């Protein structure tokens, strides 16, 4: 059950990229209701007035942390496709590299100092031919080492101020309210266990206004500690300049270490060429000036800005000859004691209704959409619905959905089962036929049946999360280059997952099916309150998936008889059984009792008849005529008994042969039909399969 029930007022403190993304994804959530739910964003100065408007704007699937960056990159791509990001906020894919460069050098003499180093995200060794083709705004002979960090497949950039303001505009269009004012305090219940309101001071007033809140999200960046002093978040100042060169430059983001001609300490600025024709560069952090009250009071050290200009000009004539159009500074939040891949702080705080989304360090623009998506699910759905990434996630997904044995048997399954992927009865019909629904976590057993049991694998909770699908399973948007995942799923995994989910399109078609699914544990606890209409909205798309889009196990077959799998496993899988149903010897041998007794009875009758016939014939030859009638009767009766047994055996053999041949003919016709016609598309909702 989600936490957003009835009337709700969500207050977001901070109108930067993170706060605006939280507002956008809350108002985009299917369960958001503009009539019942209110979203208020408090911003002290201006939208994107801090690092959200003055950062470089790199977007990377390989960014930190690895649990959030791939999802966030994917969301950036989708937002660009949906809302014209290329035109609206300069979204484009870029190259990114870590470089060493020798300032103002036409050539240089190697020294004893090792001038190369490796970035923590490097995906290649330093190039022996360091100057990449197309990098036209860095002096060719200045680069001494080029280490690739990202390519257009997994790296992009945006203009941060334009992106932040556009996301804020979209959130407003969907119902979010932006209020200009500084949050003064978060108010709690007397015992301090729950956040209940936010007090703020309007930008143009000294009055303090209180807003009642059902949920409070703190996305105030480096100003988080003024509201939550216990949060392990500190700040650092970054200066940057924007230069407009005389002609357009190629799309590169560089993280260089410069070695000026005059020996001095290495200088590691960041340099971004932007789609608006400008070049952005920022300097390392400093902590010379304490954090001001708001972003519009940030002090800019012009000397540092001039130093950035001189340093970058030493390796770029385009930069040196360009016009400086902005000198600026901002503060970025970082987690105290932070190690790589730890942070930001996203989620509940331990105080009910109080959420934290801060500490993004250099990756706030990149991870803003992912943070917004996750926080929205936490608030509206009551808990994190997905594990965004784990190094072993793909291995776990393989165990959850891959069916290698059934895929091996797929070319021969036409001998075992009806050749129709829609041959799956709804749950209420399974019950009507006397089948007990047995839960299994083995994907090989999903929709296999034996006697009065059918084995069904329940839907894992994360498979109901859109965020999980887009982070790990769905293909990229058509105009966004691929490769956003740190460990991309195999094509076999995607097909298996699609085939598995498609089976629920047939299993749950009516209200009674949904009721049975809930009672049987086929749906996760978080979906116990789902309605048939909501489930239809989720599952209907899977019904349109074609057979050639799913794994071989699901491409042509629905339910499969387990006993037949056990029989054919001896031939095609070279093992005794496909799956051992009986784990005890007594149950295993019990199934042979009836046929053994039947065979024993038949043989007993045959032997008795033969014995009677032989004895009667012997008596007749020995001249025992006083019982001649009985002897002849016994002889012919024994012959008749043997003939009846043979006739019964012949009839049973013929019946078995007829049934087997009929099934083979039916299977062959189905096999030829499937080879002739195009792959099946899903049926419309509510039709019987």
XYZ file of C-alpha atoms in Angstrom:
689
model
C 0.000 0.000 0.000
C 1.411 3.399 -0.932
C 1.842 6.156 1.578
C 0.092 8.793 -0.563
C -3.517 8.199 0.503
C -6.312 10.752 0.293
C -5.385 14.398 0.669
C -1.632 15.000 0.665
C 0.690 18.007 0.554
C 4.297 17.335 -0.416
C 6.724 20.173 0.286
C 10.061 20.108 -1.544
C 12.764 22.370 -0.141
C 15.052 23.415 -2.981
C 14.182 24.381 -6.559
C 17.419 23.220 -8.147
C 17.742 20.315 -10.533
C 17.143 17.669 -7.850
C 14.130 19.372 -6.260
C 12.591 20.132 -9.657
C 13.102 16.531 -10.810
C 11.415 15.288 -7.631
C 8.463 17.611 -8.350
C 8.324 16.498 -11.980
C 8.325 12.765 -11.273
C 5.820 13.033 -8.435
C 3.403 14.914 -10.684
C 4.112 12.385 -13.481
C 3.331 9.359 -11.305
C 0.187 7.443 -12.393
C -1.251 7.687 -8.868
C -0.779 11.442 -8.615
C -4.125 13.263 -8.477
C -4.156 17.042 -8.907
C -7.447 17.253 -7.034
C -6.167 15.449 -3.937
C -2.418 15.985 -3.989
C -0.514 19.243 -3.713
C 3.186 19.669 -4.511
C 4.934 22.843 -3.327
C 8.558 23.657 -4.161
C 10.317 26.239 -1.971
C 13.182 28.093 -3.646
C 15.117 30.783 -1.790
C 16.466 32.811 -4.734
C 15.934 31.592 -8.316
C 15.412 28.324 -10.193
C 18.846 26.943 -11.022
C 20.572 29.855 -9.297
C 23.246 27.592 -7.767
C 25.183 24.653 -9.122
C 22.047 23.564 -11.015
C 22.624 26.495 -13.354
C 26.392 26.923 -13.194
C 27.670 23.345 -13.456
C 29.210 21.796 -16.539
C 26.193 19.668 -17.403
C 27.787 16.293 -18.168
C 25.444 13.274 -18.206
C 27.071 9.857 -17.857
C 25.900 6.281 -17.427
C 29.282 5.549 -15.827
C 28.954 8.313 -13.230
C 28.834 7.787 -9.476
C 27.026 6.060 -7.879
C 26.658 2.995 -10.045
C 23.311 2.136 -8.437
C 21.722 5.350 -9.761
C 23.687 6.673 -12.747
C 22.492 4.195 -15.449
C 18.836 4.818 -14.592
C 19.325 8.569 -14.486
C 21.127 8.615 -17.828
C 18.284 6.632 -19.325
C 15.731 9.082 -17.952
C 17.700 11.985 -19.425
C 17.457 10.300 -22.830
C 13.716 9.753 -22.444
C 13.104 13.306 -21.277
C 15.005 14.595 -24.302
C 12.922 12.443 -26.637
C 9.624 13.394 -24.975
C 10.194 17.118 -24.604
C 12.622 18.096 -27.361
C 15.745 18.231 -25.246
C 18.044 18.913 -28.184
C 16.293 22.194 -28.900
C 15.098 23.065 -25.384
C 18.182 22.444 -23.238
C 20.969 21.445 -25.623
C 20.969 17.698 -25.024
C 23.591 15.940 -27.136
C 25.896 12.932 -26.920
C 29.610 13.654 -26.496
C 33.055 12.160 -26.064
C 34.667 12.458 -22.644
C 38.323 11.951 -21.810
C 40.944 12.417 -19.140
C 43.976 14.143 -20.663
C 47.402 15.442 -19.751
C 48.408 18.557 -21.648
C 51.544 20.688 -21.853
C 50.640 24.360 -21.949
C 51.846 26.475 -24.899
C 53.944 23.592 -26.235
C 54.713 22.887 -29.849
C 56.783 19.961 -28.689
C 58.043 18.919 -25.322
C 60.892 16.995 -23.814
C 60.046 14.064 -21.593
C 61.091 14.411 -17.971
C 61.573 11.986 -15.162
C 58.134 12.887 -13.873
C 55.353 10.519 -14.901
C 52.905 12.867 -16.561
C 50.201 10.276 -17.103
C 47.584 9.178 -14.620
C 44.444 7.131 -14.629
C 41.000 8.476 -13.891
C 38.806 6.281 -11.694
C 36.326 5.914 -14.571
C 38.895 5.256 -17.315
C 37.821 2.607 -19.814
C 41.070 2.581 -21.819
C 44.779 2.944 -21.288
C 46.397 6.250 -22.247
C 46.619 6.464 -26.026
C 50.021 6.380 -27.723
C 48.517 8.647 -30.404
C 46.943 11.000 -27.880
C 45.215 13.627 -30.014
C 41.830 12.225 -31.113
C 40.435 13.117 -34.538
C 37.758 15.768 -34.404
C 39.087 17.553 -31.303
C 39.640 20.815 -33.111
C 39.839 23.328 -30.274
C 42.850 21.975 -28.340
C 46.343 22.660 -29.662
C 47.323 19.370 -31.382
C 50.822 19.020 -29.910
C 49.794 19.955 -26.384
C 48.147 16.654 -25.397
C 50.589 14.131 -23.959
C 48.071 11.534 -22.777
C 44.450 10.784 -23.726
C 42.419 8.317 -21.628
C 38.862 7.722 -22.744
C 36.169 7.947 -20.067
C 33.003 7.973 -22.132
C 31.720 7.825 -25.673
C 28.480 9.051 -27.272
C 26.960 5.657 -26.452
C 26.999 6.396 -22.715
C 27.842 10.081 -22.300
C 25.901 13.260 -23.032
C 25.598 16.851 -21.884
C 22.925 19.444 -21.254
C 22.904 23.148 -20.551
C 22.211 22.880 -16.805
C 20.298 26.147 -16.376
C 18.064 25.466 -19.372
C 17.454 21.885 -18.279
C 16.601 22.819 -14.683
C 14.187 25.560 -15.732
C 12.499 23.325 -18.316
C 11.948 20.530 -15.791
C 10.526 23.112 -13.378
C 8.177 24.382 -16.117
C 7.017 20.830 -16.855
C 6.389 20.215 -13.146
C 4.335 23.434 -13.004
C 2.281 22.336 -16.013
C 1.489 19.089 -14.185
C 0.358 20.853 -11.019
C 3.429 21.715 -8.919
C 3.511 25.115 -7.196
C 6.790 27.042 -6.948
C 7.051 29.470 -4.032
C 9.957 31.914 -3.720
C 11.049 31.806 -0.115
C 13.704 30.467 2.251
C 12.855 27.519 4.454
C 13.439 28.512 8.073
C 12.681 25.242 9.824
C 11.016 21.867 9.564
C 8.356 21.348 12.234
C 7.775 18.000 13.913
C 5.274 16.312 16.201
C 5.928 16.821 19.946
C 7.825 13.541 20.171
C 9.885 14.402 17.080
C 8.855 11.252 15.234
C 7.200 12.864 12.207
C 7.590 15.972 10.056
C 4.287 17.851 9.871
C 5.032 21.292 8.386
C 7.656 23.683 6.988
C 8.115 27.289 8.059
C 9.524 29.654 5.448
C 10.210 33.323 4.893
C 8.975 34.751 1.556
C 11.683 36.302 -0.610
C 10.251 39.805 -0.412
C 8.943 39.704 3.151
C 10.180 39.216 6.685
C 7.084 37.285 7.735
C 7.312 33.594 8.566
C 4.660 31.380 6.994
C 3.936 27.795 7.943
C 2.880 25.161 5.382
C 1.319 21.922 6.615
C 2.894 18.931 4.926
C 2.201 15.235 4.631
C 5.751 14.722 3.318
C 8.836 16.941 3.303
C 11.689 16.435 0.834
C 14.960 18.242 1.579
C 16.764 18.833 -1.716
C 18.629 21.964 -0.686
C 22.102 20.901 -1.807
C 24.821 22.488 0.359
C 22.146 24.343 2.343
C 20.773 21.017 3.630
C 22.757 21.252 6.860
C 20.983 24.504 7.817
C 17.771 22.471 8.110
C 19.263 19.105 9.073
C 22.481 19.837 10.997
C 23.033 16.142 11.647
C 23.236 15.357 7.911
C 26.879 14.544 6.955
C 26.903 17.091 4.137
C 29.413 19.869 3.586
C 30.093 22.256 0.719
C 32.841 23.537 -1.522
C 32.962 26.504 -3.899
C 33.688 26.141 -7.609
C 34.508 28.957 -10.017
C 33.839 28.766 -13.729
C 33.902 30.894 -16.843
C 32.048 30.677 -20.149
C 33.809 31.743 -23.345
C 32.293 32.194 -26.787
C 34.901 31.239 -29.424
C 34.950 32.783 -32.853
C 33.759 29.568 -34.531
C 31.883 26.407 -33.436
C 33.877 23.658 -31.719
C 33.502 19.859 -31.639
C 31.603 17.981 -28.928
C 34.110 16.968 -26.264
C 34.241 17.053 -22.470
C 37.788 17.015 -21.121
C 39.136 16.472 -17.625
C 42.718 17.665 -18.126
C 45.728 18.122 -15.932
C 47.661 21.020 -17.371
C 51.402 21.424 -17.152
C 52.074 25.104 -17.918
C 55.244 26.088 -19.702
C 56.521 27.695 -16.495
C 56.915 24.834 -13.983
C 54.321 25.001 -11.228
C 51.680 22.849 -9.596
C 49.470 20.830 -11.952
C 46.148 22.524 -12.784
C 43.115 20.225 -13.240
C 40.254 22.274 -14.716
C 37.250 20.784 -16.514
C 36.523 21.924 -20.070
C 33.177 21.470 -21.850
C 32.280 22.486 -25.368
C 28.568 23.251 -25.465
C 26.022 22.952 -28.274
C 25.282 26.695 -28.056
C 28.786 27.323 -29.386
C 30.390 28.261 -26.049
C 33.156 26.626 -24.035
C 32.699 26.166 -20.293
C 35.593 25.622 -17.888
C 35.686 25.331 -14.115
C 38.495 25.229 -11.574
C 39.110 22.943 -8.608
C 37.146 23.539 -5.400
C 38.071 25.971 -2.680
C 36.707 26.730 0.786
C 37.925 30.300 1.175
C 34.472 31.800 1.749
C 31.754 30.309 3.999
C 28.413 29.306 2.540
C 26.125 32.353 2.138
C 22.425 32.333 2.954
C 21.265 32.034 -0.668
C 22.700 31.376 -4.120
C 22.428 35.001 -5.228
C 24.863 36.006 -2.454
C 27.705 33.756 -3.631
C 30.965 35.704 -3.866
C 32.897 35.436 -7.156
C 36.688 35.685 -7.029
C 37.624 37.306 -10.337
C 41.277 36.399 -9.863
C 40.407 32.705 -9.888
C 38.295 33.205 -13.016
C 41.185 34.947 -14.758
C 43.483 32.095 -13.761
C 41.098 29.610 -15.377
C 41.143 31.663 -18.561
C 44.945 31.828 -18.670
C 45.426 28.151 -17.925
C 42.968 26.842 -20.512
C 44.178 29.403 -23.051
C 47.621 27.797 -22.812
C 46.278 24.684 -24.573
C 43.444 26.162 -26.659
C 43.774 28.966 -29.152
C 40.002 28.912 -29.696
C 39.496 29.541 -25.987
C 42.181 32.235 -25.890
C 40.693 34.167 -28.806
C 37.120 33.861 -27.562
C 35.005 36.347 -25.631
C 34.440 35.777 -21.908
C 30.684 36.086 -21.430
C 30.389 34.892 -17.822
C 32.477 34.680 -14.650
C 30.622 32.807 -11.939
C 30.813 30.647 -8.815
C 28.590 28.143 -7.043
C 28.663 25.716 -4.131
C 28.258 21.989 -4.551
C 27.294 19.552 -1.768
C 29.393 16.547 -0.905
C 29.166 13.875 1.768
C 31.731 14.201 4.520
C 34.158 11.289 4.357
C 32.725 10.259 1.013
C 34.383 7.446 -0.901
C 33.753 6.815 -4.560
C 30.377 5.221 -5.302
C 28.989 6.169 -1.870
C 26.266 8.797 -1.930
C 24.247 10.827 -2.582
C 21.855 10.552 0.344
C 18.518 9.613 -1.220
C 15.621 8.231 0.780
C 13.967 8.290 4.214
C 15.731 9.914 7.161
C 14.407 7.821 10.031
C 11.813 10.499 10.794
C 8.422 9.702 9.343
C 7.429 11.791 6.306
C 10.904 13.365 6.062
C 12.964 12.543 2.971
C 16.475 13.528 1.942
C 17.836 14.018 -1.576
C 21.208 15.723 -1.315
C 24.983 15.229 -1.454
C 25.259 14.653 -5.216
C 28.697 16.301 -5.440
C 29.719 16.776 -9.082
C 26.931 14.585 -10.461
C 23.810 16.539 -9.496
C 22.770 17.330 -13.069
C 23.477 13.781 -14.199
C 21.666 12.054 -11.324
C 18.804 14.539 -10.882
C 16.182 12.575 -12.880
C 17.118 9.268 -11.246
C 16.849 10.833 -7.812
C 13.479 12.339 -8.675
C 12.178 9.018 -9.962
C 13.299 7.068 -6.905
C 12.017 9.624 -4.386
C 8.645 9.775 -6.160
C 8.269 5.995 -5.913
C 9.292 6.022 -2.266
C 6.720 8.677 -1.371
C 3.817 7.514 -3.510
C 4.359 3.751 -3.349
C 5.489 3.755 0.267
C 8.885 2.142 -0.196
C 11.706 1.722 -2.703
C 10.253 -0.575 -5.312
C 13.514 -1.597 -6.949
C 17.151 -2.378 -6.397
C 18.531 -0.055 -9.068
C 21.823 -1.814 -9.568
C 23.996 -4.430 -7.983
C 27.083 -6.055 -9.497
C 25.366 -9.445 -9.380
C 21.984 -8.213 -10.582
C 22.200 -9.663 -14.077
C 23.232 -13.034 -12.660
C 20.220 -12.949 -10.365
C 17.939 -12.028 -13.263
C 19.369 -14.926 -15.267
C 18.426 -17.288 -12.431
C 14.974 -15.729 -12.256
C 13.967 -15.992 -15.916
C 16.282 -18.030 -18.147
C 15.097 -21.528 -19.124
C 18.091 -23.163 -20.837
C 16.719 -26.723 -20.610
C 13.348 -25.835 -22.119
C 15.082 -23.769 -24.782
C 17.139 -26.861 -25.638
C 13.936 -28.898 -25.844
C 12.113 -26.176 -27.826
C 12.718 -27.763 -31.279
C 11.028 -30.941 -29.993
C 8.308 -29.474 -27.791
C 5.842 -29.810 -30.674
C 5.834 -33.496 -29.799
C 4.899 -32.735 -26.191
C 2.547 -29.755 -26.075
C -0.002 -27.743 -28.017
C 1.831 -25.404 -30.363
C 0.330 -22.120 -29.263
C 1.887 -19.617 -26.916
C -1.637 -18.595 -25.929
C -2.481 -22.144 -24.809
C -2.750 -20.946 -21.210
C -6.027 -21.178 -19.347
C -6.939 -18.309 -17.006
C -6.527 -19.055 -13.323
C -10.244 -19.567 -12.707
C -10.309 -22.309 -15.368
C -7.266 -23.952 -13.792
C -9.204 -24.159 -10.545
C -12.326 -25.344 -12.374
C -10.330 -28.249 -13.809
C -9.276 -29.254 -10.307
C -5.695 -28.003 -10.548
C -4.001 -26.822 -7.396
C -1.781 -23.789 -7.991
C 1.708 -24.538 -6.668
C 4.194 -21.675 -6.276
C 7.627 -22.254 -7.808
C 10.662 -19.996 -8.142
C 12.172 -22.263 -10.782
C 11.544 -20.640 -14.189
C 11.900 -24.053 -15.867
C 8.764 -25.246 -14.053
C 6.621 -22.188 -14.804
C 3.336 -23.389 -16.391
C 4.216 -27.083 -16.250
C 1.544 -29.383 -14.838
C 1.109 -32.911 -13.596
C -1.953 -34.729 -12.267
C -3.895 -32.101 -10.296
C -1.078 -29.573 -9.895
C 0.119 -26.662 -12.023
C 3.356 -24.891 -11.188
C 3.383 -21.088 -11.575
C 6.188 -18.649 -10.844
C 4.950 -15.500 -9.016
C 5.746 -12.021 -10.352
C 8.797 -10.550 -8.553
C 8.059 -7.100 -7.034
C 10.662 -5.314 -9.126
C 9.021 -6.447 -12.368
C 6.105 -4.124 -11.568
C 8.440 -1.115 -11.475
C 8.777 0.993 -14.603
C 12.070 2.349 -13.269
C 13.494 -1.183 -13.121
C 12.435 -1.955 -16.676
C 13.976 1.189 -18.129
C 17.156 0.763 -16.092
C 17.788 -2.882 -16.923
C 15.538 -4.370 -19.585
C 13.952 -1.960 -22.057
C 15.690 -0.834 -25.268
C 16.907 2.736 -25.602
C 14.861 5.473 -27.266
C 15.398 5.581 -31.006
C 17.409 8.789 -30.976
C 19.459 8.042 -27.881
C 22.599 5.967 -28.316
C 22.783 2.681 -26.454
C 25.054 1.355 -23.749
C 23.695 3.111 -20.687
C 23.993 0.131 -18.391
C 27.131 -0.847 -16.536
C 26.264 -4.492 -17.142
C 23.776 -4.646 -20.030
C 21.320 -7.550 -20.031
C 21.696 -10.279 -22.598
C 19.211 -10.545 -25.423
C 18.239 -13.963 -24.053
C 17.370 -12.430 -20.676
C 15.194 -9.714 -22.213
C 13.329 -12.261 -24.344
C 12.838 -14.597 -21.386
C 11.503 -11.786 -19.198
C 9.097 -10.624 -21.898
C 7.872 -14.167 -22.494
C 7.394 -14.785 -18.799
C 5.421 -11.558 -18.277
C 3.297 -12.320 -21.342
C 2.022 -15.494 -19.698
C 0.294 -13.369 -17.043
C -1.632 -11.644 -19.821
C -3.431 -14.990 -20.242
C -3.447 -16.138 -16.618
C -5.216 -13.028 -15.302
C -8.070 -11.927 -17.556
C -11.011 -11.585 -15.196
C -11.712 -10.290 -11.709
C -11.817 -13.845 -10.369
C -8.356 -14.488 -11.842
C -6.964 -11.428 -10.057
C -8.540 -12.593 -6.790
C -7.005 -16.060 -7.171
C -3.607 -14.540 -8.010
C -3.653 -12.455 -4.826
C -4.778 -15.378 -2.659
C -2.204 -17.732 -4.189
C 0.701 -15.303 -3.749
C 1.308 -14.842 -7.476
C 1.354 -11.057 -7.028
C 3.768 -9.331 -4.603
C 2.431 -7.892 -1.321
C 2.834 -4.358 -2.694
C 0.199 -5.165 -5.350
C -2.477 -6.588 -3.062
C -4.615 -3.459 -3.464
C -4.320 -3.311 -7.250
C -7.555 -3.297 -9.245
C -8.259 -5.204 -12.443
C -8.191 -1.942 -14.407
C -4.774 -1.052 -12.983
C -3.411 -4.508 -13.692
C -4.788 -4.326 -17.220
C -3.073 -0.982 -17.776
C 0.212 -2.651 -16.813
C -0.133 -6.040 -18.513
C -2.023 -5.169 -21.716
C 1.131 -4.183 -23.587
C 2.641 -7.631 -23.038
C -0.259 -9.181 -24.942
C 0.931 -7.487 -28.128
C 4.413 -8.990 -27.950
C 5.082 -11.283 -30.890
C 6.424 -14.813 -30.627
C 9.722 -13.862 -32.252
C 10.316 -11.328 -29.460
C 10.366 -13.924 -26.671
C 12.581 -16.885 -25.801
C 12.087 -20.278 -27.523
C 10.336 -21.726 -24.480
C 7.569 -19.092 -24.715
C 7.549 -18.525 -28.473
C 5.262 -21.448 -29.340
C 4.145 -23.062 -26.110
C 2.050 -22.297 -23.054
C 1.378 -25.020 -20.509
C 3.430 -28.219 -20.797
C 2.832 -31.621 -19.214
C 5.669 -32.415 -16.817
C 5.399 -36.181 -17.244
C 6.151 -35.809 -20.943
C 9.105 -33.584 -20.182
C 10.437 -36.277 -17.854
C 10.028 -38.854 -20.625
C 11.749 -36.888 -23.397
C 14.472 -35.570 -21.121
C 16.062 -39.021 -21.280
C 16.510 -38.640 -25.033
C 17.232 -34.953 -25.625
C 18.755 -33.825 -22.321
C 20.545 -37.124 -21.607
C 19.390 -37.303 -18.025
C 16.976 -39.519 -16.155
C 14.278 -36.884 -15.515
C 13.541 -33.270 -16.338
C 12.463 -32.640 -12.752
C 12.086 -35.046 -9.843
C 8.554 -34.618 -8.576
C 8.813 -37.299 -5.895
C 11.649 -36.977 -3.429
C 10.836 -40.172 -1.448
C 11.349 -43.720 -2.695
C 7.954 -44.840 -1.372
C 6.103 -42.264 -3.501
C 8.347 -42.921 -6.470
C 7.682 -46.671 -6.497
C 4.003 -46.270 -5.560
C 3.184 -45.069 -9.077
C 4.385 -48.435 -10.459
C 2.150 -50.523 -8.196
C -0.987 -50.324 -10.351
C 0.620 -51.230 -13.701
C 2.667 -53.987 -12.025
C -0.457 -55.459 -10.403
C -2.348 -55.181 -13.695
C 0.433 -56.953 -15.540
C 0.683 -59.557 -12.794
C -3.057 -60.209 -12.999
C -2.965 -60.555 -16.778
C -0.033 -62.958 -16.632
C -1.729 -64.956 -13.868
C -4.886 -65.357 -15.953
C -2.858 -66.347 -19.010
C -0.775 -68.887 -17.091
C -3.858 -70.325 -15.365
C -5.677 -70.685 -18.687
C -2.654 -72.339 -20.249
C -2.333 -74.702 -17.291
C -6.019 -75.660 -17.464
C -5.806 -76.204 -21.230
C -2.737 -78.378 -21.009
C -4.223 -80.475 -18.212
C -7.534 -80.952 -20.036
C -5.790 -81.958 -23.255
C -3.613 -84.436 -21.341
C -6.642 -86.067 -19.686
C -8.351 -86.482 -23.023
C -5.352 -88.267 -24.495
C -5.077 -90.562 -21.462
C -8.663 -91.825 -21.988
C -10.266 -90.247 -18.946
C -13.684 -90.078 -20.679
C -15.868 -89.974 -17.572
C -15.271 -86.183 -17.433
C -15.047 -85.633 -21.156
C -17.600 -82.808 -21.271
C -15.879 -80.916 -18.460
C -12.485 -81.566 -20.023
C -13.525 -80.256 -23.440
C -15.228 -77.273 -21.863
C -12.092 -76.464 -19.860
C -9.930 -76.780 -22.945
C -12.020 -74.443 -25.059
C -12.520 -72.027 -22.145
C -8.768 -71.746 -21.667
C -8.353 -71.125 -25.406
C -11.136 -68.536 -25.341
C -9.522 -66.844 -22.323
C -6.186 -66.618 -24.124
C -7.893 -65.241 -27.219
C -9.748 -62.613 -25.157
C -6.535 -61.544 -23.464
C -4.831 -61.249 -26.851
C -7.790 -59.337 -28.260
C -7.812 -56.949 -25.319
C -4.065 -56.428 -25.707
C -4.430 -55.854 -29.437
C -7.280 -53.366 -28.946
C -5.354 -51.478 -26.287
C -2.300 -51.422 -28.568
C -4.402 -50.139 -31.461
C -6.064 -47.502 -29.271
C -2.672 -46.360 -27.997
C -1.276 -46.317 -31.545
C -4.340 -44.383 -32.764
C -4.078 -41.815 -29.981
C -0.331 -41.460 -30.499
C -0.688 -41.105 -34.282
C -3.522 -38.597 -33.843
C -1.348 -36.493 -31.545
C 1.586 -36.763 -33.960
C -0.621 -35.702 -36.884
C -2.027 -32.812 -34.837
C 1.468 -31.793 -33.758
C 2.802 -32.068 -37.320
C -0.012 -29.931 -38.705
C 0.623 -27.354 -36.022
C 4.344 -27.443 -36.715
C 3.833 -26.898 -40.456
C 1.275 -24.168 -39.795
C 3.717 -22.256 -37.600
C 6.392 -22.512 -40.297
C 3.953 -21.147 -42.882
C 2.402 -18.171 -41.121
C 3.825 -15.079 -39.439
C 4.462 -14.962 -35.674
C 1.440 -14.632 -33.449
C 0.490 -11.281 -32.008
C -1.268 -10.929 -28.693
C -5.014 -11.320 -28.344
C -7.214 -8.482 -27.206
C -7.924 -8.258 -23.509
C -10.696 -10.503 -22.255
C -10.735 -12.948 -25.194
C -10.380 -16.587 -24.353
C -7.033 -17.964 -25.515
